[in-house]
mmCIF file of C-alpha atoms and ligand atoms in Angstrom:
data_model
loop_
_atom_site.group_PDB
_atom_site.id
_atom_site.type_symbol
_atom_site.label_atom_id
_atom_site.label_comp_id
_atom_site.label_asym_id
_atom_site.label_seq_id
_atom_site.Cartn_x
_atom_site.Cartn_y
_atom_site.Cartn_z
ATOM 1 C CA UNK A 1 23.628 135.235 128.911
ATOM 2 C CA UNK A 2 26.532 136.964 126.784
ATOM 3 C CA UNK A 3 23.812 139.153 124.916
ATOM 4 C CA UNK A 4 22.277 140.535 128.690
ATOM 5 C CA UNK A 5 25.838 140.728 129.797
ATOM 6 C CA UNK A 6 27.127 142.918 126.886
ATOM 7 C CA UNK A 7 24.315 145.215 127.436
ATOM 8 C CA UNK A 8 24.685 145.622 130.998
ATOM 9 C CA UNK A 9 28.375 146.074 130.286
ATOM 10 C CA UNK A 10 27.228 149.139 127.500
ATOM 11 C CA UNK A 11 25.083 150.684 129.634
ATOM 12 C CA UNK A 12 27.244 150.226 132.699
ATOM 13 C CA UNK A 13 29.807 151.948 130.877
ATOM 14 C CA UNK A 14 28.115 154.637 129.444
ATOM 15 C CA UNK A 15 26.764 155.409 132.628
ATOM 16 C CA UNK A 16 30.508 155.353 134.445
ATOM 17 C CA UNK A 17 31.653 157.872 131.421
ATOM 18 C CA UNK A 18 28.571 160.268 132.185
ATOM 19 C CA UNK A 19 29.518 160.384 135.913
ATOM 20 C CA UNK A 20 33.473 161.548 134.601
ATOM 21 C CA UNK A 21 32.299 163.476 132.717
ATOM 22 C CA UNK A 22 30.431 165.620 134.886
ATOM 23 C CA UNK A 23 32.868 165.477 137.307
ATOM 24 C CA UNK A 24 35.748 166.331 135.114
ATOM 25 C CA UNK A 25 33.312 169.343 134.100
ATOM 26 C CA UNK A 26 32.713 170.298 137.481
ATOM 27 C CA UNK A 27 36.004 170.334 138.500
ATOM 28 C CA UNK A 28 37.415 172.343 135.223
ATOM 29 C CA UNK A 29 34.848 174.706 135.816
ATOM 30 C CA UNK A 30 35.885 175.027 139.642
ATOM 31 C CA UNK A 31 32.596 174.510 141.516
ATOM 32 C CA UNK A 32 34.160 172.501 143.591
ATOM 33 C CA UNK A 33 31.728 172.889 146.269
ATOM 34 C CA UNK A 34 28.986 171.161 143.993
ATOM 35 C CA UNK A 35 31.337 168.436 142.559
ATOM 36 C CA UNK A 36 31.517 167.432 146.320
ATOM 37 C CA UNK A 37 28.361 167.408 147.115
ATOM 38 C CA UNK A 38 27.872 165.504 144.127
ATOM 39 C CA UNK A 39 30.402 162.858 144.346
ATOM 40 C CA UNK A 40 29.280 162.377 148.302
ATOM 41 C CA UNK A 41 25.658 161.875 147.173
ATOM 42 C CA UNK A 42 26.414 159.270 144.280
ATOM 43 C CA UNK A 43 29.374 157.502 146.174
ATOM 44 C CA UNK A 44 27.239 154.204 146.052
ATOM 45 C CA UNK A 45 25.749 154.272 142.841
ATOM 46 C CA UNK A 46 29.508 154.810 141.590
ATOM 47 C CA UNK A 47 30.448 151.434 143.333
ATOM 48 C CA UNK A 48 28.415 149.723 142.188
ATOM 49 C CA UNK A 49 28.349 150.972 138.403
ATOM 50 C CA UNK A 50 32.186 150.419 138.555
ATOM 51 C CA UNK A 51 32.341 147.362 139.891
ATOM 52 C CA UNK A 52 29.178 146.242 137.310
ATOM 53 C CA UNK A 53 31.672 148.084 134.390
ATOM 54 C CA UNK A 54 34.902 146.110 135.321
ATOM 55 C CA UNK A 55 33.272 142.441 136.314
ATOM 56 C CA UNK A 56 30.675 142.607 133.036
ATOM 57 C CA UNK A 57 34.133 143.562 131.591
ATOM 58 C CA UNK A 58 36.348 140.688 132.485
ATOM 59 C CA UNK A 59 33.147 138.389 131.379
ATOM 60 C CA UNK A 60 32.693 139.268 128.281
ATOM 61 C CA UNK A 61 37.083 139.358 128.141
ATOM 62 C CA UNK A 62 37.079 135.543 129.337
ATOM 63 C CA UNK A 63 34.806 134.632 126.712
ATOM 64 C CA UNK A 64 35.471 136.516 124.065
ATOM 65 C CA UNK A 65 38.187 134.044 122.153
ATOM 66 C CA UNK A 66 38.740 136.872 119.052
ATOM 67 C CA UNK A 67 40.239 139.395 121.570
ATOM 68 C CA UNK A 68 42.775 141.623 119.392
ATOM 69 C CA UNK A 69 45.558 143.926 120.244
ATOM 70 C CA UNK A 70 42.812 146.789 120.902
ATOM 71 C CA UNK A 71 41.717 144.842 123.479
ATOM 72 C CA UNK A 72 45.063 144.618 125.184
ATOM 73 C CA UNK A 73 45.100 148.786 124.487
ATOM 74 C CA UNK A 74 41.690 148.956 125.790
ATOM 75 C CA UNK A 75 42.416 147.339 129.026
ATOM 76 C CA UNK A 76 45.794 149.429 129.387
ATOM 77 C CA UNK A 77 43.930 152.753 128.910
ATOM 78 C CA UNK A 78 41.380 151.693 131.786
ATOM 79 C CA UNK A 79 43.900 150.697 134.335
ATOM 80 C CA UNK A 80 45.915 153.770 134.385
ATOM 81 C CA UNK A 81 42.624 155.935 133.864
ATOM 82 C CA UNK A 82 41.091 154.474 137.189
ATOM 83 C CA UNK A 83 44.115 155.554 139.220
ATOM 84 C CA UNK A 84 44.603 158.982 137.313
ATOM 85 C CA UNK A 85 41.191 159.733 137.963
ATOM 86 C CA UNK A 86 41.862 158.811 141.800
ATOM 87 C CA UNK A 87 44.738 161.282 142.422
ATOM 88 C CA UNK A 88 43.216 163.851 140.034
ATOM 89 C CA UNK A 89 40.024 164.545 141.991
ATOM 90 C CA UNK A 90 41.877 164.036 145.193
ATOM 91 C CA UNK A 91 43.546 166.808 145.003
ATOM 92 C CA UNK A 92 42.473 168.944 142.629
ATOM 93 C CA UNK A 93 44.015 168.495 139.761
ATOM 94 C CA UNK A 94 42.204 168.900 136.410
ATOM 95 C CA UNK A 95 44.906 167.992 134.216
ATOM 96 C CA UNK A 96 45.037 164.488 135.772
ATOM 97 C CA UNK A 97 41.666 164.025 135.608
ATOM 98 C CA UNK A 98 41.093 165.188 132.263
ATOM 99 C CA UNK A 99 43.735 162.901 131.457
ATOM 100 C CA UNK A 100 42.020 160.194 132.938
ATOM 101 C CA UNK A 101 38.760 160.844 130.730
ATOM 102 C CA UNK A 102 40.494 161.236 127.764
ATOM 103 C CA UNK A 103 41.719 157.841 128.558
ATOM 104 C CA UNK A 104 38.134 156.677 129.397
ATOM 105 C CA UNK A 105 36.412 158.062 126.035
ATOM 106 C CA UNK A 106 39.829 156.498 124.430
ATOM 107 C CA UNK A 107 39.202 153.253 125.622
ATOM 108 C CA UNK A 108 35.308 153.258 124.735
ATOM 109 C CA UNK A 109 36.126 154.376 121.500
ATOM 110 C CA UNK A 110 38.871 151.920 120.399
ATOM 111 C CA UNK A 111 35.815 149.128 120.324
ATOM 112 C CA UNK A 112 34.097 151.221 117.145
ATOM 113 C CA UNK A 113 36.974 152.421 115.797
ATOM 114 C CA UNK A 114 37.907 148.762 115.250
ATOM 115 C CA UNK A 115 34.865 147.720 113.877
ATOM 116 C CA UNK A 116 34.989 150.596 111.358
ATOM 117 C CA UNK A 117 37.875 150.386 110.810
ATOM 118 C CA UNK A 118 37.335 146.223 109.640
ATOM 119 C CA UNK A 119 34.242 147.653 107.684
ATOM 120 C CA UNK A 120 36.762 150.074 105.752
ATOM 121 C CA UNK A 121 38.918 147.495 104.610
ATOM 122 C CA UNK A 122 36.497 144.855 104.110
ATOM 123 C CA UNK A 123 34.250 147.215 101.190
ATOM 124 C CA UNK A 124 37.635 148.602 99.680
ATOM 125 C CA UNK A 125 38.984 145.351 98.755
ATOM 126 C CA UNK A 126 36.842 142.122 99.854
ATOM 127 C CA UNK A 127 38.877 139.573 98.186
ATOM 128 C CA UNK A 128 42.068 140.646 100.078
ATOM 129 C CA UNK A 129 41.104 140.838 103.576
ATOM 130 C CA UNK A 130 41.488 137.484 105.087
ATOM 131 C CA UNK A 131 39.431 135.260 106.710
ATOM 132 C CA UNK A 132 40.106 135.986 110.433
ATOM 133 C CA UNK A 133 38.740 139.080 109.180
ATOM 134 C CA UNK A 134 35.655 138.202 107.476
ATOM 135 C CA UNK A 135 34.738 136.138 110.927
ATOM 136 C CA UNK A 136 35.458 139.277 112.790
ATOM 137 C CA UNK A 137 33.265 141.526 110.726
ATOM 138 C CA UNK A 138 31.081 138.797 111.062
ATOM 139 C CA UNK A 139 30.964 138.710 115.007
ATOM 140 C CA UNK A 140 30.975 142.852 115.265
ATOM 141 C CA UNK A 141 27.677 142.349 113.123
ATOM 142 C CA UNK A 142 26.287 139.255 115.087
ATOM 143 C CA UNK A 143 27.044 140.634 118.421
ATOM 144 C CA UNK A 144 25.056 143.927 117.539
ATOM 145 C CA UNK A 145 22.202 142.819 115.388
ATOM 146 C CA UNK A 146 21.657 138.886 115.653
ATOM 147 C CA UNK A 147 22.177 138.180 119.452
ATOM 148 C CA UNK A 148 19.672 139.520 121.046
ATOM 149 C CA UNK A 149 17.304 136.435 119.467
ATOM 150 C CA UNK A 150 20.111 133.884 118.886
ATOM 151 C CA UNK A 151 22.533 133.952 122.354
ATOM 152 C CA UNK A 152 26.058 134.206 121.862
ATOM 153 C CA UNK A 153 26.302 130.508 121.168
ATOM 154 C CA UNK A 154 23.491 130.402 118.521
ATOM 155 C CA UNK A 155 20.933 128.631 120.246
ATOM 156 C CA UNK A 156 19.932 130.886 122.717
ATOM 157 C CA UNK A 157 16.468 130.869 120.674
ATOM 158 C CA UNK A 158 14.952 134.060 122.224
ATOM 159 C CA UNK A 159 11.807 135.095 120.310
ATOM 160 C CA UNK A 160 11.348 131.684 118.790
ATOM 161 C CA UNK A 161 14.911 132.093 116.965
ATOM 162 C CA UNK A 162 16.087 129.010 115.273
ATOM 163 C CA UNK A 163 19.153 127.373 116.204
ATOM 164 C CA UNK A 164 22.214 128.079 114.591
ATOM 165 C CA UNK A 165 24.420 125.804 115.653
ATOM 166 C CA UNK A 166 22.350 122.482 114.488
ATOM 167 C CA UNK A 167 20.799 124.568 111.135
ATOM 168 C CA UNK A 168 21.394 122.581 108.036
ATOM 169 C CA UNK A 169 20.763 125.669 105.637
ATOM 170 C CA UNK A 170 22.965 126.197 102.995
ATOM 171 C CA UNK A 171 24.846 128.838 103.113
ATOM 172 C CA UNK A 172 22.680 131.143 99.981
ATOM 173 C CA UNK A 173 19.398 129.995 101.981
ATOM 174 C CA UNK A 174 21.108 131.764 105.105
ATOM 175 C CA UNK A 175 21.594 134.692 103.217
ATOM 176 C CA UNK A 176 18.292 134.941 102.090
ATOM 177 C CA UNK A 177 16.683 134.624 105.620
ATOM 178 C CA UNK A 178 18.821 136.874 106.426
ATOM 179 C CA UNK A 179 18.397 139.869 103.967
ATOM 180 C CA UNK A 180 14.752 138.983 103.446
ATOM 181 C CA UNK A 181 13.673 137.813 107.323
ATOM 182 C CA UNK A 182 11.569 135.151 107.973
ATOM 183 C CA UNK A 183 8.158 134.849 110.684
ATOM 184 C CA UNK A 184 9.469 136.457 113.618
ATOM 185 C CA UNK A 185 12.852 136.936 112.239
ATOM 186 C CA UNK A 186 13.193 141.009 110.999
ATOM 187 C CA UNK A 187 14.834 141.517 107.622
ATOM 188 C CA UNK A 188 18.413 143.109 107.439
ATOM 189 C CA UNK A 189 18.603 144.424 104.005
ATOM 190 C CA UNK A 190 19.898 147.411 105.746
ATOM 191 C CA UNK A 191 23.425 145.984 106.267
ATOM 192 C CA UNK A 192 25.930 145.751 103.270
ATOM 193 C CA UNK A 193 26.171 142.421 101.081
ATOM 194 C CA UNK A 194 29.974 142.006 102.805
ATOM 195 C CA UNK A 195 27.963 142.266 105.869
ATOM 196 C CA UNK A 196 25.850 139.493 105.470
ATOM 197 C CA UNK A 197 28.281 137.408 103.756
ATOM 198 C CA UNK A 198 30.179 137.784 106.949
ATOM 199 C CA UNK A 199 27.341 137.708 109.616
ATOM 200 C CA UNK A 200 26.548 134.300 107.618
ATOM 201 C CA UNK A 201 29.966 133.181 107.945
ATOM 202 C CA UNK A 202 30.398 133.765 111.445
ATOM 203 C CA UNK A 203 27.011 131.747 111.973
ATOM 204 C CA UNK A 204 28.674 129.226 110.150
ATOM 205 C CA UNK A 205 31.742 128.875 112.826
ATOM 206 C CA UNK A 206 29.263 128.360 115.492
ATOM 207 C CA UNK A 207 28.000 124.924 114.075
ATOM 208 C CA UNK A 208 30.684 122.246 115.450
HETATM 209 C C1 HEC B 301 14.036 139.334 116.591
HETATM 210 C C2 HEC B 301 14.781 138.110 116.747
HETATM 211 C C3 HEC B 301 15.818 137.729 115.714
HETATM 212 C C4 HEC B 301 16.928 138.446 115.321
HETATM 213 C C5 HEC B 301 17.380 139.814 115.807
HETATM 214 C C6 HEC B 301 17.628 137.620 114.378
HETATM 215 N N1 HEC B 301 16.957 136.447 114.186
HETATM 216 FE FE1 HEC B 301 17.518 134.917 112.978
HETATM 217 N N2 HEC B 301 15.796 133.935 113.402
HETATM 218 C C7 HEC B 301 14.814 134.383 114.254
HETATM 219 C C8 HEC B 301 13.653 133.515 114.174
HETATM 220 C C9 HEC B 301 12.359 133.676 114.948
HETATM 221 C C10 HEC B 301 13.980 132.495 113.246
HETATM 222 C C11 HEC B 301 13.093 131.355 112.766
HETATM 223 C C12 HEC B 301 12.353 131.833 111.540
HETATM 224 C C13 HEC B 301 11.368 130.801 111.019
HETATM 225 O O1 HEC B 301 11.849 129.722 110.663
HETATM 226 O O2 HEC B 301 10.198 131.124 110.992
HETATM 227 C C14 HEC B 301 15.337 132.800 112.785
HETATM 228 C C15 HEC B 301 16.029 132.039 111.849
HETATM 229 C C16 HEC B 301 17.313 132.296 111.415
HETATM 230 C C17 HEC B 301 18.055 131.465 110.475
HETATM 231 C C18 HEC B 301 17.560 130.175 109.844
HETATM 232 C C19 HEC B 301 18.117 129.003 110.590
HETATM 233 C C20 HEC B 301 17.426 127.724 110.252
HETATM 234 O O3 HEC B 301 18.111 126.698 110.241
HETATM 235 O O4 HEC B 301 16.193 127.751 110.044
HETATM 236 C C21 HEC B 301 19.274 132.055 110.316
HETATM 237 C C22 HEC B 301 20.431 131.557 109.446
HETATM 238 C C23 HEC B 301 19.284 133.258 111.117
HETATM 239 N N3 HEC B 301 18.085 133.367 111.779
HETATM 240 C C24 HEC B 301 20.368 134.127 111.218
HETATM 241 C C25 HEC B 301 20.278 135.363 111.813
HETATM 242 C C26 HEC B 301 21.320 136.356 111.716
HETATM 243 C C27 HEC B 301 22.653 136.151 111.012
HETATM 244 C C28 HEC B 301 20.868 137.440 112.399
HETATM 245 C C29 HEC B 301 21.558 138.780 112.540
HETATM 246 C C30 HEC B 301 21.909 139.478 111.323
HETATM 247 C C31 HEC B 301 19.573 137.127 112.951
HETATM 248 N N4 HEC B 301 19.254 135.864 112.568
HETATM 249 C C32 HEC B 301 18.821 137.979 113.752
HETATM 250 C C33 HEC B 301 14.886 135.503 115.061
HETATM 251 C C34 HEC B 301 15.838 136.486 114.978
#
């Protein structure tokens, strides 16, 4: 559920920034004519793409329990963006809604920056970075490579994934499986040492 949810929330997104963006082109560019024929002809689609962008958004928000402050900045830049955007194409006025994409892109990007930004510090120094860390490596890594099979919980078992939440692997078996993949499950020697460490870790948090 989580794992369909974040992707609809992706591609909703992505979607909602390509619509800005030709907009925000259109109107910079003054063919104003077009951008109104444009924004009459996709006035549905828009709807519903927003409303799919915000309400896959305050999913994922309500559970999500390691939201962080970029969260908090995230949600900020969206709320005055949506408004901005609002009285900027209203009447004209590209430095509103430029300002409003800028806010848009912001917002989108804040997510990566974050998890490079974790990355960064996690390879410079390991042994410093703290746990809360480690599990939040961990989750940016789970999220984009393990959930598709294993659900947001672990035991989604999608493609005949095994659960995580009762497995009673040690933690260096874990490892193994997965650097070296197993059956149906694909290898990931293709993400750092730190990265698995961490992926295995989070696993780890999701058996009670
Ligand atoms: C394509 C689907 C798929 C993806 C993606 C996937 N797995 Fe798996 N995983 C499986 C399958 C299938 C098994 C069972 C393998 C077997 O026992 O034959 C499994 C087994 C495991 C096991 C062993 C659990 C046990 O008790 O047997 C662990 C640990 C594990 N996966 C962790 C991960 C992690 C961490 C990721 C992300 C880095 C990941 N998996 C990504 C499908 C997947």
């Amino acid at each position: 559920m989580y794992s369909s949810i974040f992707l609809i929330h992706k591609y909703s997104v992505l979607l909602f920034l390509l619509i800005y963006l030709t907009k925000t082109v259109l109107l910079v560019i003054n063919k104003n004519e077009l951008l109104q024929k444009i924004t009459k002809a996709i006035k549905v689609p828009e709807m519903i793409i927003s409303f799919t962008f915000l309400a896959t958004g305050i999913y994922l928000a309500i559970n999500n329990p390691l939201l962080g402050m970029f969260f908090w900045i995230k949600l900020v830049c969206v709320f005055v963006a949506i408004p901005l955007a609002v009285i900027g194409f209203k009447k004209g006025n590209k430095v509103l809604a430029l300002l409003s994409f800028v806010l848009i892109v912001a917002s989108y990007g804040l997510a990566e920056v974050q998890k490079a930004g974790l990355k960064r510090s996690y390879k410079k120094d390991p042994a410093t970075v703290s746990s809360d860390n480690t599990i939040l490596l961990g989750l940016a890594v789970y999220q984009k490579q393990c959930m598709v099979c294993h659900g947001e919980n672990g035991d989604a078992g999608l493609a005949g994934a095994a659960n995580l939440k009762t497995s009673l692997l040690s933690k260096d078996e874990k490892t193994k499986i997965v650097t070296y993949g197993k059956g149906s499950m694909p290898k990931f020697n293709h993400l750092s040492p730190q990265e698995i460490a961490a992926v295995v870790a989070y696993s780890e948090t999701l058996n009670p």
